[in-house]
Coordinates of C-alpha atoms and ligand atoms in Angstrom, one line a residue:
M1 CA -49.5 -41.0 79.0
T2 CA -49.5 -39.5 82.5
G3 CA -47.0 -37.4 84.6
E4 CA -43.9 -36.1 83.3
P5 CA -43.1 -36.7 79.6
L6 CA -40.3 -39.6 79.1
L7 CA -37.9 -36.9 76.9
K8 CA -38.3 -33.2 77.0
V9 CA -36.3 -31.3 74.9
D10 CA -36.2 -27.5 75.2
G11 CA -34.8 -24.9 73.1
L12 CA -32.0 -27.1 71.6
I13 CA -29.6 -25.6 69.5
K14 CA -26.5 -27.4 67.5
H15 CA -24.2 -25.4 65.5
F16 CA -21.0 -26.5 63.8
P17 CA -18.4 -24.5 63.5
I18 CA -16.9 -25.0 59.7
G19 CA -13.9 -22.7 59.7
R20 CA -15.2 -20.7 57.1
K21 CA -15.0 -16.6 57.2
V22 CA -18.1 -15.1 56.9
I23 CA -18.5 -11.7 55.5
G24 CA -19.0 -9.0 57.8
P25 CA -18.6 -9.3 61.5
G26 CA -19.2 -12.6 63.7
G27 CA -16.5 -14.5 62.9
L28 CA -16.3 -18.2 61.6
A29 CA -19.5 -19.3 59.7
T30 CA -21.6 -22.1 61.4
V31 CA -23.6 -24.4 60.1
K32 CA -26.6 -23.9 61.7
A33 CA -28.3 -28.0 61.9
V34 CA -30.7 -27.5 64.8
D35 CA -31.9 -23.8 65.5
G36 CA -34.1 -24.0 68.6
V37 CA -35.9 -27.1 68.5
S38 CA -38.4 -28.1 71.5
F39 CA -40.6 -31.3 72.0
E40 CA -41.8 -33.7 74.6
L41 CA -42.4 -37.5 73.9
A42 CA -44.7 -39.5 76.4
R43 CA -44.0 -42.8 77.3
G44 CA -45.7 -45.1 74.8
E45 CA -45.9 -42.0 71.8
T46 CA -44.6 -42.6 68.4
L47 CA -43.7 -39.0 67.5
G48 CA -43.0 -38.1 64.0
I49 CA -40.6 -36.1 62.6
V50 CA -40.6 -34.9 59.3
G51 CA -38.6 -32.4 57.0
E52 CA -36.5 -32.5 53.9
S53 CA -32.8 -33.9 53.7
G54 CA -30.4 -31.4 55.3
C55 CA -33.4 -30.0 57.8
G56 CA -31.6 -30.9 61.1
K57 CA -33.1 -34.4 61.9
S58 CA -30.4 -36.6 62.3
T59 CA -28.4 -33.9 64.3
V60 CA -31.6 -33.8 66.7
A61 CA -31.1 -37.5 67.2
K62 CA -27.7 -37.3 67.5
T63 CA -27.5 -35.1 70.5
L64 CA -30.1 -36.9 72.5
V65 CA -27.7 -39.7 73.2
R66 CA -24.8 -37.3 73.2
L67 CA -23.3 -38.5 69.8
E68 CA -23.5 -34.7 68.9
E69 CA -22.4 -32.6 71.9
P70 CA -25.4 -29.6 71.8
T71 CA -24.6 -25.7 71.3
S72 CA -27.2 -24.9 73.8
G73 CA -30.9 -26.0 75.0
T74 CA -31.9 -28.7 77.6
A75 CA -33.1 -32.0 77.1
T76 CA -34.3 -34.5 79.9
F77 CA -34.7 -38.3 79.9
E78 CA -37.4 -39.3 82.9
G79 CA -36.6 -35.8 84.5
E80 CA -32.8 -35.8 84.6
D81 CA -30.7 -33.6 82.4
I82 CA -29.4 -35.5 79.4
F83 CA -26.4 -33.1 78.9
A84 CA -25.2 -32.8 82.4
M85 CA -24.9 -36.7 82.2
S86 CA -21.5 -38.6 83.5
A87 CA -19.5 -40.7 81.1
R88 CA -20.9 -43.9 83.4
R89 CA -24.7 -42.4 83.3
L90 CA -24.5 -41.8 79.6
R91 CA -23.5 -45.6 78.9
K92 CA -26.9 -46.3 80.9
L93 CA -28.5 -43.8 78.7
R94 CA -27.4 -45.1 75.4
R95 CA -28.9 -48.7 76.5
E96 CA -32.3 -46.7 77.2
V97 CA -32.3 -44.8 74.0
Q98 CA -31.4 -46.5 70.1
I99 CA -30.9 -45.3 67.3
I100 CA -32.3 -47.0 64.1
F101 CA -30.5 -45.5 61.4
Q102 CA -31.3 -45.3 57.4
D103 CA -28.5 -47.9 56.1
P104 CA -29.0 -51.5 57.2
Y105 CA -26.1 -51.8 55.1
G106 CA -23.8 -49.4 56.9
S107 CA -24.6 -50.1 60.1
L108 CA -24.5 -53.9 60.3
N109 CA -21.0 -55.1 60.4
P110 CA -20.2 -57.8 57.0
R111 CA -17.9 -59.8 59.1
M112 CA -20.3 -60.9 61.8
T113 CA -22.9 -63.6 61.7
V114 CA -26.7 -62.3 62.7
G115 CA -26.0 -64.1 66.0
D116 CA -23.0 -62.4 66.8
I117 CA -24.6 -59.0 65.7
I118 CA -27.5 -60.0 68.4
T119 CA -25.7 -61.3 71.1
E120 CA -22.9 -58.5 71.0
A121 CA -24.6 -56.1 73.7
W122 CA -24.8 -59.1 75.8
E123 CA -21.1 -59.8 75.9
I124 CA -20.4 -56.1 76.5
H125 CA -22.8 -55.8 79.1
K126 CA -22.8 -59.0 80.9
D127 CA -25.0 -58.3 83.6
T128 CA -28.0 -58.5 80.9
V129 CA -28.5 -61.9 79.8
P130 CA -26.6 -64.9 80.9
R131 CA -24.6 -67.1 78.0
R132 CA -26.1 -69.8 78.3
Q133 CA -29.3 -68.1 77.5
R134 CA -27.8 -65.7 74.6
K135 CA -28.5 -68.3 71.4
T136 CA -32.3 -68.9 72.2
Q137 CA -33.0 -65.3 73.2
A138 CA -31.3 -63.9 69.9
Q139 CA -33.5 -66.8 67.9
E140 CA -36.4 -65.8 69.7
L141 CA -35.8 -62.2 68.7
L142 CA -35.3 -62.9 65.2
E143 CA -38.5 -64.5 65.5
R144 CA -40.0 -61.7 66.7
V145 CA -38.9 -59.5 64.3
G146 CA -40.0 -61.6 61.5
L147 CA -36.7 -63.7 60.5
D148 CA -36.1 -67.6 60.3
P149 CA -34.3 -67.9 63.7
G150 CA -32.6 -71.0 61.5
M151 CA -30.4 -68.1 59.8
I152 CA -28.8 -67.0 62.8
N153 CA -25.5 -68.3 61.5
R154 CA -25.9 -66.0 58.2
Y155 CA -23.9 -62.9 57.4
P156 CA -25.8 -59.3 56.7
H157 CA -25.2 -59.6 52.7
Q158 CA -27.4 -62.8 52.8
F159 CA -30.1 -60.7 53.6
S160 CA -32.3 -58.4 51.6
G161 CA -32.3 -54.9 52.8
G162 CA -35.8 -55.0 54.6
Q163 CA -34.8 -58.1 56.3
R164 CA -31.5 -56.2 57.3
Q165 CA -33.8 -53.2 58.7
R166 CA -35.3 -56.2 61.1
I167 CA -31.6 -57.4 61.7
G168 CA -31.2 -53.6 63.0
I169 CA -34.9 -53.8 64.9
A170 CA -33.7 -56.8 66.6
R171 CA -30.1 -55.6 67.7
A172 CA -32.2 -52.1 68.7
L173 CA -34.4 -54.5 71.2
T174 CA -31.4 -56.3 72.9
L175 CA -31.3 -54.5 75.8
R176 CA -34.8 -53.2 76.5
P177 CA -34.7 -49.5 75.3
K178 CA -37.1 -47.5 76.4
I179 CA -37.2 -45.2 73.3
I180 CA -36.0 -45.9 69.5
I181 CA -35.0 -43.1 67.5
C182 CA -35.8 -44.6 63.9
D183 CA -34.0 -42.1 61.9
E184 CA -35.2 -42.7 58.1
P185 CA -35.7 -46.5 59.0
V186 CA -37.5 -47.2 55.5
S187 CA -36.0 -44.3 53.6
A188 CA -33.7 -46.7 51.6
L189 CA -36.1 -49.5 51.0
D190 CA -38.4 -50.2 48.4
V191 CA -41.8 -48.9 48.8
S192 CA -43.8 -52.1 49.1
V193 CA -41.2 -53.2 51.9
Q194 CA -41.2 -50.0 53.9
A195 CA -44.9 -50.5 55.4
Q196 CA -43.7 -54.2 56.2
V197 CA -41.0 -52.7 58.5
V198 CA -43.4 -49.6 59.8
N199 CA -46.1 -52.6 60.7
L200 CA -43.6 -54.7 62.7
L201 CA -42.3 -51.5 64.6
E202 CA -45.8 -50.7 65.6
E203 CA -46.6 -54.6 66.4
I204 CA -43.3 -54.9 68.7
Q205 CA -44.0 -51.1 70.7
D206 CA -46.8 -52.3 73.5
D207 CA -45.0 -55.8 74.1
F208 CA -41.8 -53.8 74.5
G209 CA -43.0 -51.2 76.3
L210 CA -41.5 -48.5 73.7
S211 CA -41.4 -44.8 72.8
Y212 CA -40.4 -43.7 69.3
I213 CA -39.3 -41.0 67.7
F214 CA -39.9 -41.7 64.1
I215 CA -38.0 -39.5 61.9
A216 CA -38.5 -39.7 57.9
H217 CA -38.4 -37.1 54.6
D218 CA -42.0 -37.8 53.7
L219 CA -45.3 -37.0 55.4
S220 CA -47.0 -40.2 54.0
V221 CA -44.6 -42.5 56.0
V222 CA -45.5 -41.6 59.0
R223 CA -48.9 -41.0 58.8
H224 CA -50.3 -44.4 60.6
I225 CA -47.6 -44.9 63.1
S226 CA -47.4 -41.7 64.7
D227 CA -49.7 -40.3 67.2
R228 CA -48.0 -36.5 66.7
V229 CA -45.8 -35.1 63.8
G230 CA -43.7 -32.4 64.0
V231 CA -42.6 -30.6 60.8
M232 CA -39.1 -29.5 60.4
Y233 CA -37.6 -26.5 58.3
L234 CA -34.0 -25.2 58.5
G235 CA -33.2 -26.6 61.8
R236 CA -36.9 -25.4 63.5
I237 CA -40.2 -27.5 64.3
V238 CA -42.7 -25.3 62.2
E239 CA -45.7 -27.1 63.6
L240 CA -46.9 -30.3 65.6
G241 CA -49.9 -32.1 65.7
N242 CA -51.5 -35.4 65.5
E243 CA -53.0 -36.8 62.3
Q244 CA -55.9 -34.7 61.8
Q245 CA -54.2 -31.3 62.6
I246 CA -51.2 -32.2 60.6
Y247 CA -53.0 -33.9 57.2
E248 CA -56.4 -32.3 57.5
E249 CA -55.8 -29.1 59.3
A250 CA -52.3 -27.9 58.7
T251 CA -51.6 -23.9 59.6
H252 CA -48.1 -23.4 58.6
P253 CA -48.0 -22.7 55.3
Y254 CA -44.5 -25.3 54.8
T255 CA -46.8 -28.0 56.0
Q256 CA -49.7 -26.8 53.5
A257 CA -47.2 -26.6 50.7
L258 CA -45.5 -30.6 52.0
L259 CA -49.7 -31.7 51.6
S260 CA -50.4 -30.0 48.3
A261 CA -47.1 -31.4 46.5
V262 CA -48.2 -33.9 44.4
P263 CA -45.6 -36.5 44.0
I264 CA -47.3 -38.9 41.0
P265 CA -49.6 -37.4 38.3
D266 CA -53.2 -38.0 39.1
P267 CA -55.5 -38.0 36.3
D268 CA -58.4 -37.9 38.3
E269 CA -57.2 -34.4 40.0
S270 CA -59.7 -31.8 39.7
A271 CA -59.2 -28.5 38.1
V272 CA -60.0 -26.7 41.5
A273 CA -57.6 -29.2 43.3
K274 CA -54.5 -27.9 41.0
A275 CA -55.1 -24.5 41.0
N276 CA -54.9 -24.9 44.8
R277 CA -51.6 -26.7 44.5
I278 CA -49.0 -25.0 46.0
V279 CA -45.6 -25.0 44.3
L280 CA -42.4 -23.7 46.5
E281 CA -40.7 -21.2 44.6
G282 CA -36.4 -21.7 45.1
D283 CA -34.6 -23.9 47.2
V284 CA -34.1 -24.2 50.9
P285 CA -31.7 -21.7 51.8
S286 CA -28.2 -22.3 53.3
P287 CA -28.4 -23.3 56.5
I288 CA -25.0 -21.5 57.3
D289 CA -27.0 -18.2 56.9
P290 CA -30.8 -18.8 57.6
P291 CA -33.2 -15.7 56.4
S292 CA -33.7 -13.5 59.6
G293 CA -36.9 -14.0 61.3
C294 CA -38.9 -17.0 60.0
H295 CA -36.4 -19.4 58.0
F296 CA -39.2 -20.3 55.6
R297 CA -40.1 -16.6 54.6
T298 CA -38.1 -16.5 51.6
R299 CA -40.2 -19.2 50.0
C300 CA -43.7 -18.4 51.6
W301 CA -46.6 -16.6 50.0
K302 CA -47.7 -14.6 53.3
A303 CA -44.5 -13.1 54.3
D304 CA -44.1 -9.6 54.8
S305 CA -41.5 -7.7 56.8
R306 CA -42.8 -8.7 60.5
C307 CA -41.7 -12.4 59.2
A308 CA -38.1 -10.8 58.4
E309 CA -38.3 -9.4 61.7
E310 CA -39.8 -11.6 64.4
D311 CA -39.0 -15.5 64.8
P312 CA -42.7 -16.6 64.8
E313 CA -42.3 -19.1 67.8
L314 CA -43.7 -22.4 67.8
I315 CA -47.0 -21.8 70.2
D316 CA -50.4 -22.7 69.9
R317 CA -51.8 -19.6 68.6
F318 CA -55.7 -21.3 68.8
A319 CA -55.4 -23.0 71.8
H320 CA -56.3 -26.7 69.8
G321 CA -53.5 -28.2 71.2
H322 CA -51.7 -27.7 67.7
P323 CA -48.9 -25.0 67.5
S324 CA -47.7 -23.4 64.8
A325 CA -44.5 -21.3 64.3
C326 CA -46.1 -18.9 61.7
H327 CA -47.4 -15.2 62.6
Y328 CA -50.0 -15.9 60.0
A329 CA -50.8 -19.5 61.1
A330 CA -54.3 -20.3 59.4
M331 CA -55.9 -23.0 58.0
R332 CA -56.3 -23.3 54.0
D333 CA -59.6 -22.9 52.4
P334 CA -61.0 -26.2 52.1
V335 CA -59.9 -28.0 48.4
A336 CA -63.1 -28.7 46.4
Ligands
ADP1 N1 -20.4 -33.0 61.3 C1 -21.0 -31.9 60.6 N2 -20.5 -30.7 60.2 C2 -21.2 -30.0 59.6 N3 -22.3 -30.0 59.0 C3 -22.9 -30.8 59.9 C4 -22.3 -32.0 60.3 N4 -23.6 -32.7 60.5 C5 -24.6 -32.1 60.2 N5 -24.2 -31.3 59.4 C6 -24.9 -30.0 58.3 O1 -26.2 -29.8 59.5 C7 -27.5 -29.9 59.0 C8 -28.8 -30.7 59.1 O2 -27.7 -32.2 59.0 P1 -29.1 -33.5 59.7 O3 -29.1 -33.5 60.7 O4 -28.1 -34.3 59.1 O5 -30.1 -33.3 58.4 P2 -31.6 -34.2 58.1 O6 -31.0 -35.5 58.8 O7 -32.5 -33.7 58.3 O8 -31.2 -34.1 56.6 C9 -26.7 -30.2 57.3 O9 -26.7 -28.7 56.5 C10 -25.9 -30.8 57.5 O10 -24.7 -30.7 55.9
MG2 MG1 -30.7 -37.5 58.5

């Protein structure tokens, strides 16, 4: 993981104009879907990106392959400016950077057989796999993702949700990408199936030389697969770190709140742990009119006037390689 990052994103902003008047100056309203996101992805790395629904995760993903045009900011792939790429160069980028979406139902054409779904890209890009080898290679790919190659003539509806996501993974691999952006690939699946799909992605990573951006709305989903995790809130990454830094030593109040939310009632939870639990008040503010300064300040127990005035930058305050976008970033007292 030396040398320049495979992907480098700097100050990415995507505001969607929505053609609605806002009160006061400023003209038309915009949805500030992505409001200043910076990160790097190294070769072979898996970067988890976690945040509640609507915080801008998918928009970041789409902007990186120009399915959405950015409002401002820069992004480079192998040192090349993604936002300045010609249409021709962009076609190549979309081979090198694949996205797997959440919904395996919606993203597979119900009228195509699995074989056709997998070989489609080879038909379009004729310089990739010669016609005579397509069927065998498709079967090999099916086997590689844990499906019976004998099922090559079946249709998507004949498979379970988890199997369909495996087909989606096989399809993403056909053009030998360098990056796969997994946009909530397991969110629609039963919990028991989620781990199997995550494990598959992990198993194939080295063999195919892949780097991943793994998007989820739940910190627990990305924990084991990620080398680093970025936590997003209202269009911004608020904290970025490795497993220990995020799950044991979180310094941003929002990350701490996410981690202390206990989804399943635990009868063994101690009274001290209960007392230490952070319950976030209120809802996520609208991205049309996010709070000034720190976007999280309206729900933060540490916020003061400085937080309303000054945008906290995502910087490494303690020189531990663990940036946090909070003026008052600090580790919580250990919970007894
Ligand atoms: N094409 C669009 N036009 C207007 N608003 C959009 C568009 N796409 C996304 N948004 C808004 O941008 C915000 C971020 O959306 P999204 O990136 O899909 O979030 P996430 O993937 O984290 O759930 C949401 O408020 C969403 O409604
Ligand atoms: Mg999304």
